[in-house]
mmCIF file of C-alpha atoms in Angstrom:
data_model
loop_
_atom_site.group_PDB
_atom_site.id
_atom_site.type_symbol
_atom_site.label_atom_id
_atom_site.label_comp_id
_atom_site.label_asym_id
_atom_site.label_seq_id
_atom_site.Cartn_x
_atom_site.Cartn_y
_atom_site.Cartn_z
ATOM 1 C CA MET A 27 98.176 134.928 96.837
ATOM 2 C CA SER A 28 97.328 133.304 93.182
ATOM 3 C CA LYS A 29 94.393 131.093 93.027
ATOM 4 C CA LYS A 30 96.269 128.846 90.593
ATOM 5 C CA SER A 31 99.288 127.352 90.167
ATOM 6 C CA THR A 32 101.295 128.180 86.346
ATOM 7 C CA HIS A 33 104.246 125.460 87.022
ATOM 8 C CA SER A 34 105.060 123.928 83.654
ATOM 9 C CA SER A 35 104.725 119.779 83.805
ATOM 10 C CA THR A 36 108.504 119.865 83.994
ATOM 11 C CA GLU A 37 108.621 122.054 87.243
ATOM 12 C CA HIS A 38 105.825 119.569 88.490
ATOM 13 C CA SER A 39 108.224 116.699 87.930
ATOM 14 C CA HIS A 40 110.261 118.327 90.276
ATOM 15 C CA LEU A 41 107.572 119.337 92.901
ATOM 16 C CA LEU A 42 106.668 116.013 94.783
ATOM 17 C CA LYS A 43 108.578 112.853 93.948
ATOM 18 C CA GLN A 44 108.218 110.191 91.151
ATOM 19 C CA VAL A 45 106.400 106.726 91.387
ATOM 20 C CA ARG A 46 108.881 104.525 93.039
ATOM 21 C CA GLY A 47 107.385 101.389 90.750
ATOM 22 C CA GLY A 48 105.547 98.440 91.730
ATOM 23 C CA GLU A 49 102.061 97.326 90.950
ATOM 24 C CA GLN A 50 100.021 97.569 94.505
ATOM 25 C CA LYS A 51 96.680 98.578 94.353
ATOM 26 C CA VAL A 52 96.108 98.548 97.598
ATOM 27 C CA MET A 53 97.199 100.562 100.821
ATOM 28 C CA LYS A 54 100.478 100.060 102.050
ATOM 29 C CA LYS A 55 100.356 99.584 105.721
ATOM 30 C CA SER A 56 103.571 101.319 106.992
ATOM 31 C CA LEU A 57 103.901 101.529 110.601
ATOM 32 C CA SER A 58 104.264 105.556 111.010
ATOM 33 C CA LEU A 59 100.648 106.065 108.960
ATOM 34 C CA VAL A 60 98.717 102.928 110.483
ATOM 35 C CA VAL A 61 99.832 104.424 114.213
ATOM 36 C CA THR A 62 98.472 108.220 113.140
ATOM 37 C CA GLY A 63 95.331 106.176 111.584
ATOM 38 C CA ALA A 64 94.110 104.142 114.437
ATOM 39 C CA LEU A 65 94.789 107.548 116.724
ATOM 40 C CA VAL A 66 93.187 109.649 114.141
ATOM 41 C CA THR A 67 89.746 107.507 114.064
ATOM 42 C CA SER A 68 89.508 106.411 117.675
ATOM 43 C CA VAL A 69 88.772 110.237 118.154
ATOM 44 C CA PHE A 70 85.431 109.157 116.623
ATOM 45 C CA ALA A 71 85.386 105.248 117.692
ATOM 46 C CA SER A 72 82.524 105.661 120.305
ATOM 47 C CA SER A 73 79.946 108.115 118.188
ATOM 48 C CA ALA A 74 80.109 109.327 114.690
ATOM 49 C CA PHE A 75 83.017 107.398 113.545
ATOM 50 C CA ALA A 76 80.017 104.538 112.510
ATOM 51 C CA ALA A 77 78.193 107.394 109.974
ATOM 52 C CA GLU A 78 79.915 109.573 107.503
ATOM 53 C CA LEU A 79 81.900 112.702 109.516
ATOM 54 C CA THR A 80 82.093 116.205 107.971
ATOM 55 C CA THR A 81 84.566 117.509 107.103
ATOM 56 C CA GLN A 82 84.481 119.707 110.088
ATOM 57 C CA GLN A 83 85.101 116.843 111.900
ATOM 58 C CA LYS A 84 87.846 115.043 109.810
ATOM 59 C CA PHE A 85 89.331 118.553 110.902
ATOM 60 C CA ASP A 86 88.582 117.974 114.863
ATOM 61 C CA ALA A 87 90.208 114.368 114.568
ATOM 62 C CA LEU A 88 93.364 115.648 112.546
ATOM 63 C CA LYS A 89 93.985 118.266 115.115
ATOM 64 C CA ALA A 90 93.116 116.365 118.498
ATOM 65 C CA ALA A 91 95.675 113.778 116.752
ATOM 66 C CA GLY A 92 98.133 116.569 116.563
ATOM 67 C CA ILE A 93 98.585 116.704 112.628
ATOM 68 C CA VAL A 94 96.885 119.697 111.865
ATOM 69 C CA GLU A 95 95.884 123.131 113.472
ATOM 70 C CA GLY A 96 93.151 125.833 112.961
ATOM 71 C CA TYR A 97 93.558 129.532 112.918
ATOM 72 C CA PRO A 98 93.748 131.779 115.647
ATOM 73 C CA GLY A 99 90.225 132.389 117.135
ATOM 74 C CA GLY A 100 89.542 128.610 116.635
ATOM 75 C CA SER A 101 88.804 128.401 112.731
ATOM 76 C CA ALA A 102 89.888 125.716 110.511
ATOM 77 C CA GLY A 103 89.719 127.817 107.636
ATOM 78 C CA LEU A 104 88.208 124.863 105.387
ATOM 79 C CA ASP A 105 87.503 126.974 102.274
ATOM 80 C CA LYS A 106 91.177 128.703 102.431
ATOM 81 C CA ASN A 107 93.883 127.719 99.705
ATOM 82 C CA ILE A 108 96.730 125.411 101.318
ATOM 83 C CA THR A 109 100.194 126.226 100.820
ATOM 84 C CA ARG A 110 103.240 123.710 100.051
ATOM 85 C CA ALA A 111 104.595 124.892 103.224
ATOM 86 C CA GLU A 112 101.317 123.944 104.887
ATOM 87 C CA ILE A 113 101.013 120.335 103.558
ATOM 88 C CA SER A 114 104.670 119.475 103.915
ATOM 89 C CA LYS A 115 103.444 120.131 107.830
ATOM 90 C CA VAL A 116 100.541 117.621 107.190
ATOM 91 C CA VAL A 117 102.682 115.024 105.310
ATOM 92 C CA ALA A 118 105.566 115.310 107.588
ATOM 93 C CA LEU A 119 103.011 114.565 110.982
ATOM 94 C CA LEU A 120 100.839 111.911 108.966
ATOM 95 C CA GLN A 121 104.000 109.785 107.668
ATOM 96 C CA GLY A 122 105.882 110.180 111.109
ATOM 97 C CA LEU A 123 108.528 111.598 109.612
ATOM 98 C CA GLY A 124 108.814 114.728 112.516
ATOM 99 C CA GLU A 125 110.813 117.607 111.793
ATOM 100 C CA ASP A 126 114.273 117.768 109.846
ATOM 101 C CA ALA A 127 115.678 121.320 109.598
ATOM 102 C CA ALA A 128 118.912 120.576 108.503
ATOM 103 C CA SER A 129 117.428 119.028 105.246
ATOM 104 C CA SER A 130 115.869 122.189 104.822
ATOM 105 C CA LYS A 131 118.784 124.091 102.596
ATOM 106 C CA TYR A 132 116.313 125.659 100.255
ATOM 107 C CA LYS A 133 117.283 129.992 99.619
ATOM 108 C CA ASP A 134 113.598 131.158 100.334
ATOM 109 C CA VAL A 135 113.129 129.104 103.905
ATOM 110 C CA ALA A 136 114.585 131.181 106.318
ATOM 111 C CA ALA A 137 116.445 129.390 109.293
ATOM 112 C CA ASN A 138 113.434 130.595 111.678
ATOM 113 C CA TYR A 139 110.903 129.845 109.529
ATOM 114 C CA TRP A 140 108.199 127.865 111.185
ATOM 115 C CA ALA A 141 108.023 125.058 108.770
ATOM 116 C CA LYS A 142 111.445 124.819 107.991
ATOM 117 C CA GLY A 143 111.511 121.265 109.746
ATOM 118 C CA TYR A 144 108.472 119.606 108.224
ATOM 119 C CA ILE A 145 110.068 121.099 104.595
ATOM 120 C CA GLY A 146 113.395 119.676 105.337
ATOM 121 C CA ALA A 147 111.415 116.123 106.466
ATOM 122 C CA VAL A 148 109.173 115.714 103.139
ATOM 123 C CA THR A 149 112.517 117.190 100.969
ATOM 124 C CA LYS A 150 114.408 114.248 102.250
ATOM 125 C CA ALA A 151 111.931 111.650 102.001
ATOM 126 C CA GLY A 152 111.383 112.763 98.580
ATOM 127 C CA ILE A 153 107.514 113.154 98.919
ATOM 128 C CA VAL A 154 107.238 116.953 98.222
ATOM 129 C CA ASN A 155 110.372 118.361 96.332
ATOM 130 C CA GLY A 156 112.457 121.736 95.711
ATOM 131 C CA LEU A 157 111.006 124.001 92.552
ATOM 132 C CA GLY A 158 114.830 124.165 91.564
ATOM 133 C CA ASN A 159 117.344 126.781 91.255
ATOM 134 C CA ASN A 160 117.618 125.804 95.586
ATOM 135 C CA LEU A 161 113.903 127.366 95.578
ATOM 136 C CA PHE A 162 111.076 125.888 97.799
ATOM 137 C CA GLY A 163 108.144 128.005 97.433
ATOM 138 C CA PRO A 164 106.799 127.848 100.694
ATOM 139 C CA THR A 165 103.712 130.144 99.970
ATOM 140 C CA GLN A 166 102.785 129.105 97.270
ATOM 141 C CA ASN A 167 99.312 127.315 96.719
ATOM 142 C CA VAL A 168 99.570 123.533 96.112
ATOM 143 C CA THR A 169 96.910 122.688 93.370
ATOM 144 C CA VAL A 170 93.996 119.760 93.486
ATOM 145 C CA GLU A 171 96.119 117.542 91.128
ATOM 146 C CA GLN A 172 99.456 118.349 93.120
ATOM 147 C CA VAL A 173 97.582 116.786 96.143
ATOM 148 C CA ALA A 174 96.366 113.827 94.332
ATOM 149 C CA LYS A 175 99.752 113.145 93.453
ATOM 150 C CA ILE A 176 101.307 113.320 97.027
ATOM 151 C CA ILE A 177 98.558 111.035 98.297
ATOM 152 C CA VAL A 178 98.532 108.515 95.846
ATOM 153 C CA GLU A 179 101.998 107.849 96.701
ATOM 154 C CA SER A 180 101.565 108.186 100.148
ATOM 155 C CA ALA A 181 99.042 105.495 99.841
ATOM 156 C CA GLY A 182 101.081 103.564 97.348
ATOM 157 C CA LEU A 183 98.612 103.321 94.636
ATOM 158 C CA THR A 184 99.477 102.640 91.299
ATOM 159 C CA PRO A 185 98.892 105.594 88.944
ATOM 160 C CA LYS A 186 96.152 105.007 86.586
ATOM 161 C CA ALA A 187 97.696 106.578 83.548
ATOM 162 C CA ASP A 188 95.440 105.294 80.771
ATOM 163 C CA ALA A 189 92.284 106.181 83.176
ATOM 164 C CA ALA A 190 89.701 108.753 81.486
ATOM 165 C CA VAL A 191 89.089 112.047 84.221
ATOM 166 C CA SER A 192 86.537 114.166 83.659
ATOM 167 C CA GLY A 193 87.702 117.707 84.174
ATOM 168 C CA ALA A 194 90.783 119.862 83.347
ATOM 169 C CA VAL A 195 93.810 117.468 84.264
ATOM 170 C CA SER A 196 97.385 118.327 83.382
ATOM 171 C CA ALA A 197 99.129 115.056 81.678
ATOM 172 C CA TRP A 198 101.468 114.667 84.012
ATOM 173 C CA ALA A 199 98.854 114.549 86.626
ATOM 174 C CA LYS A 200 96.101 112.529 85.029
ATOM 175 C CA GLY A 201 96.984 109.161 86.275
ATOM 176 C CA TYR A 202 97.329 110.425 89.935
ATOM 177 C CA VAL A 203 93.698 112.668 89.972
ATOM 178 C CA ALA A 204 92.121 109.270 88.084
ATOM 179 C CA ALA A 205 93.616 106.775 91.107
ATOM 180 C CA ALA A 206 93.155 109.127 93.455
ATOM 181 C CA ILE A 207 89.237 109.663 92.720
ATOM 182 C CA GLU A 208 88.839 105.755 92.596
ATOM 183 C CA ALA A 209 90.644 105.384 96.175
ATOM 184 C CA GLY A 210 87.868 107.841 97.117
ATOM 185 C CA LEU A 211 90.323 110.076 98.451
ATOM 186 C CA ILE A 212 89.302 113.192 96.301
ATOM 187 C CA ASP A 213 86.366 114.133 94.650
ATOM 188 C CA GLN A 214 85.627 114.644 90.639
ATOM 189 C CA GLN A 215 85.773 118.402 89.723
ATOM 190 C CA ALA A 216 85.470 120.737 86.850
ATOM 191 C CA SER A 217 89.207 121.324 87.157
ATOM 192 C CA TYR A 218 92.035 119.998 89.231
ATOM 193 C CA LYS A 219 94.627 122.862 88.265
ATOM 194 C CA VAL A 220 93.200 125.046 90.558
ATOM 195 C CA ALA A 221 94.155 125.423 94.165
ATOM 196 C CA ALA A 222 93.477 123.091 96.624
ATOM 197 C CA THR A 223 91.635 123.828 99.658
ATOM 198 C CA ARG A 224 92.706 122.693 103.363
ATOM 199 C CA GLY A 225 89.065 121.313 103.434
ATOM 200 C CA GLN A 226 90.117 118.768 100.456
ATOM 201 C CA VAL A 227 93.636 117.913 101.876
ATOM 202 C CA PHE A 228 91.994 117.710 105.730
ATOM 203 C CA GLU A 229 89.034 115.104 103.618
ATOM 204 C CA ALA A 230 92.140 113.479 102.158
ATOM 205 C CA ALA A 231 94.341 112.926 105.155
ATOM 206 C CA TYR A 232 91.669 111.793 107.275
ATOM 207 C CA ASP A 233 90.707 108.911 104.545
ATOM 208 C CA LEU A 234 93.951 108.215 103.722
ATOM 209 C CA SER A 235 95.126 107.318 108.088
ATOM 210 C CA SER A 236 91.426 106.063 108.633
ATOM 211 C CA ALA A 237 92.208 103.447 105.605
ATOM 212 C CA SER A 238 95.434 102.389 106.975
ATOM 213 C CA ALA A 239 94.649 101.692 110.273
ATOM 214 C CA VAL A 240 94.348 98.061 112.121
ATOM 215 C CA SER A 241 92.122 96.956 113.834
ATOM 216 C CA VAL A 242 91.528 93.148 115.653
ATOM 217 C CA LYS A 243 89.847 90.855 112.960
ATOM 218 C CA SER A 244 89.881 88.141 115.587
ATOM 219 C CA ALA A 245 92.159 86.610 118.717
ATOM 220 C CA VAL A 246 91.735 82.887 120.127
ATOM 221 C CA ALA A 247 93.151 81.196 122.579
ATOM 222 C CA VAL A 248 95.750 78.281 121.349
ATOM 223 C CA ASP A 249 96.044 76.409 124.278
ATOM 224 C CA GLU A 250 96.063 77.429 128.115
ATOM 225 C CA LYS A 251 99.418 79.620 127.772
ATOM 226 C CA ASN A 252 99.094 80.573 124.249
ATOM 227 C CA ILE A 253 97.188 83.026 121.815
ATOM 228 C CA GLU A 254 96.724 83.939 118.745
ATOM 229 C CA VAL A 255 95.698 87.691 117.223
ATOM 230 C CA THR A 256 94.962 88.582 113.548
ATOM 231 C CA PHE A 257 94.789 91.676 112.707
ATOM 232 C CA SER A 258 92.953 93.709 109.814
ATOM 233 C CA ASP A 259 96.156 94.078 107.618
ATOM 234 C CA GLY A 260 96.472 89.942 107.383
ATOM 235 C CA GLN A 261 99.183 89.907 110.369
ATOM 236 C CA VAL A 262 99.418 87.164 113.038
ATOM 237 C CA VAL A 263 100.461 87.751 116.326
ATOM 238 C CA LYS A 264 101.640 84.432 118.527
ATOM 239 C CA GLN A 265 101.832 85.504 122.084
ATOM 240 C CA ALA A 266 102.721 83.351 125.335
ATOM 241 C CA LEU A 267 100.986 84.208 128.240
ATOM 242 C CA THR A 268 102.616 83.918 131.839
ATOM 243 C CA THR A 269 99.530 83.055 133.765
ATOM 244 C CA ALA A 270 97.779 80.230 132.344
ATOM 245 C CA LEU A 271 94.063 80.583 130.792
ATOM 246 C CA VAL A 272 91.225 78.789 132.670
ATOM 247 C CA ALA A 273 88.937 76.747 130.229
ATOM 248 C CA GLY A 274 85.443 78.601 129.671
ATOM 249 C CA GLN A 275 86.885 82.088 131.850
ATOM 250 C CA ALA A 276 86.957 84.947 129.331
ATOM 251 C CA THR A 277 89.996 86.586 130.066
ATOM 252 C CA LYS A 278 91.636 90.066 128.999
ATOM 253 C CA VAL A 279 95.096 90.421 127.503
ATOM 254 C CA ASP A 280 96.820 93.053 125.972
ATOM 255 C CA VAL A 281 98.902 92.373 122.462
ATOM 256 C CA THR A 282 101.676 94.810 121.289
ATOM 257 C CA TYR A 283 101.070 95.297 117.294
ATOM 258 C CA ASN A 284 103.185 97.606 115.296
ATOM 259 C CA GLY A 285 104.451 99.677 118.715
ATOM 260 C CA LYS A 286 100.473 100.060 119.473
ATOM 261 C CA THR A 287 99.064 98.395 122.778
ATOM 262 C CA TYR A 288 95.664 96.233 121.732
ATOM 263 C CA SER A 289 93.532 94.870 124.026
ATOM 264 C CA VAL A 290 91.576 91.618 123.389
ATOM 265 C CA GLU A 291 89.606 89.184 124.840
ATOM 266 C CA VAL A 292 90.066 85.428 124.425
ATOM 267 C CA THR A 293 88.114 82.341 126.223
ATOM 268 C CA LEU A 294 89.825 79.056 126.454
ATOM 269 C CA GLN A 295 87.457 76.177 125.273
ATOM 270 C CA ALA A 296 87.034 73.220 127.299
ATOM 271 C CA VAL A 297 88.880 70.379 125.870
ATOM 272 C CA LYS A 298 86.697 67.762 123.911
ATOM 273 C CA ALA A 299 87.043 65.316 121.558
ATOM 274 C CA THR A 300 86.145 65.863 118.237
ATOM 275 C CA GLU A 301 86.591 62.612 116.233
ATOM 276 C CA ALA A 302 87.664 59.097 116.091
ATOM 277 C CA ALA A 303 89.021 56.925 113.039
ATOM 278 C CA GLN A 304 90.922 53.882 112.426
ATOM 279 C CA SER A 305 94.923 54.906 111.639
ATOM 280 C CA GLY A 306 96.365 51.625 111.366
ATOM 281 C CA ALA A 307 95.847 48.221 111.543
ATOM 282 C CA LYS A 308 95.857 48.187 115.479
ATOM 283 C CA ALA A 309 95.273 51.847 115.991
ATOM 284 C CA ILE A 310 92.549 54.451 116.340
ATOM 285 C CA THR A 311 93.475 58.373 116.235
ATOM 286 C CA VAL A 312 91.478 60.746 118.764
ATOM 287 C CA LYS A 313 91.167 63.978 117.119
ATOM 288 C CA PHE A 314 90.887 67.310 119.772
ATOM 289 C CA ASN A 315 89.407 70.712 119.632
ATOM 290 C CA ARG A 316 92.685 72.399 120.155
ATOM 291 C CA ALA A 317 96.002 71.705 121.771
ATOM 292 C CA LEU A 318 95.897 70.159 125.227
ATOM 293 C CA SER A 319 98.274 71.599 128.318
ATOM 294 C CA ALA A 320 100.158 69.394 130.161
ATOM 295 C CA THR A 321 97.538 69.433 133.022
ATOM 296 C CA GLU A 322 95.146 67.558 130.156
ATOM 297 C CA LYS A 323 97.010 65.098 129.115
ATOM 298 C CA THR A 324 97.943 64.170 132.451
ATOM 299 C CA TYR A 325 93.755 64.607 133.067
ATOM 300 C CA LEU A 326 93.076 61.973 130.294
ATOM 301 C CA ASP A 327 96.237 59.560 131.621
ATOM 302 C CA GLY A 328 93.920 56.199 131.516
ATOM 303 C CA GLY A 329 90.903 58.025 130.497
ATOM 304 C CA PHE A 330 90.521 56.342 126.811
ATOM 305 C CA ALA A 331 88.277 53.194 126.857
ATOM 306 C CA VAL A 332 88.022 50.809 123.451
ATOM 307 C CA LYS A 333 85.096 48.359 123.280
ATOM 308 C CA SER A 334 83.406 45.831 120.767
ATOM 309 C CA SER A 335 80.460 44.637 121.893
ATOM 310 C CA LEU A 336 81.249 43.671 125.974
ATOM 311 C CA THR A 337 84.926 43.076 124.808
ATOM 312 C CA SER A 338 87.079 45.730 126.295
ATOM 313 C CA PHE A 339 91.079 46.726 124.254
ATOM 314 C CA PRO A 340 93.428 47.791 126.396
ATOM 315 C CA VAL A 341 95.284 50.465 124.779
ATOM 316 C CA THR A 342 98.145 52.432 125.285
ATOM 317 C CA ALA A 343 97.824 56.583 124.060
ATOM 318 C CA LYS A 344 100.710 58.590 122.896
ATOM 319 C CA PHE A 345 100.111 61.992 122.362
ATOM 320 C CA ALA A 346 100.941 63.920 118.985
ATOM 321 C CA ASP A 347 103.742 66.535 119.001
ATOM 322 C CA ASP A 348 101.350 69.238 118.375
ATOM 323 C CA ASN A 349 99.267 67.838 121.545
ATOM 324 C CA LYS A 350 95.927 67.958 119.412
ATOM 325 C CA SER A 351 95.915 64.218 118.668
ATOM 326 C CA VAL A 352 96.329 60.874 120.595
ATOM 327 C CA VAL A 353 97.247 57.506 119.135
ATOM 328 C CA LEU A 354 95.393 54.630 121.067
ATOM 329 C CA SER A 355 97.400 51.605 120.082
ATOM 330 C CA ALA A 356 96.622 48.043 120.854
ATOM 331 C CA VAL A 357 98.012 44.801 120.780
ATOM 332 C CA TYR A 358 94.999 43.360 118.501
ATOM 333 C CA LEU A 359 91.864 44.986 117.165
ATOM 334 C CA PRO A 360 90.204 42.350 114.951
ATOM 335 C CA ALA A 361 87.697 43.751 112.184
ATOM 336 C CA GLY A 362 84.791 45.155 113.205
ATOM 337 C CA ASP A 363 82.664 47.847 115.069
ATOM 338 C CA TYR A 364 84.147 49.767 118.050
ATOM 339 C CA THR A 365 83.186 52.130 120.716
ATOM 340 C CA VAL A 366 85.642 54.620 121.644
ATOM 341 C CA THR A 367 85.383 56.815 125.185
ATOM 342 C CA VAL A 368 86.992 59.280 125.790
ATOM 343 C CA LYS A 369 87.235 61.242 129.289
ATOM 344 C CA GLY A 370 85.428 64.582 129.873
ATOM 345 C CA THR A 371 83.392 63.882 126.220
ATOM 346 C CA ASP A 372 79.974 63.485 126.684
ATOM 347 C CA ALA A 373 78.974 60.899 123.554
ATOM 348 C CA PRO A 374 81.040 58.176 122.695
ATOM 349 C CA PHE A 375 82.854 57.355 119.104
ATOM 350 C CA THR A 376 82.007 54.447 116.956
ATOM 351 C CA VAL A 377 84.646 53.564 115.045
ATOM 352 C CA LYS A 378 84.848 50.871 112.120
ATOM 353 C CA ILE A 379 87.980 48.548 112.015
ATOM 354 C CA ALA A 380 88.675 47.516 108.787
ATOM 355 C CA ALA A 381 90.597 44.058 108.516
ATOM 356 C CA SER A 382 93.713 46.067 106.760
ATOM 357 C CA VAL A 383 94.416 49.162 106.145
#
């Protein structure tokens, strides 16, 4: 096999899918890629993941996730070239496409060819297309610039058409190469027209999958029966619990997001009042650190005291719809300084009541 592709730029336009628009400058988090990324990166989560992994370690992680395979005898063949058939398999599995032999109708891909299903899958998805004349060229080597286009589009990056690229690169590929370099998915080199190695593809595949992996950013107890989990992609999952949380007790909860189960630990804060202020001519609003449960509201029933000097002022309590505050209403509250005491909260609050509000 040759070490260098001789396709024209027109042929290259059929080789890989066209950009489908959009000005995204960050990676899309497709479900399949996110789940794959979590699986791949979890291989080294407890040891070397925190440090820079070698290409061999990245290959090992991809292999453990079922994305790639080595040669007989266990060699990764990192310095060997990679063919269109081989990269089709990597892309299909990385994107969660599986196999689709029915969509592979090329004259040069036999019915029993090992990669027929993967070729069909990436063809149907528009990621790697044929060469024209109903040919796919499964044994042809893939160049670095072709790999750049595949990974840039898989990542949802915007090609940088006007960016300068140091090194030999085809005009059609310059924007993809620039975007891939900026994203850290390929390294700078003297020529991007040369055949890519398996190691280069495995590096890009691992980095792409790990960049797309979602992790738990935070988990908080809203109240005794509800939690909110925020993920690294910005999504928030709200989950109702069947068993009430106990204040002050750390509790592990399983939360499912995008088909993956995450174990999070939450601790329900002990309820306490955080502030009190005048909210009407004869009203004071007390706010709490979180939403109160029905049990906690019952506990606080009759647990509010409003005094001015030695005089107590009877109040009625009405909790807000979100159960995060309560309005204490009195028949009469003359202007002056008041002390508001809340059951379960150590220090009383000082509230100044104005003649009018």
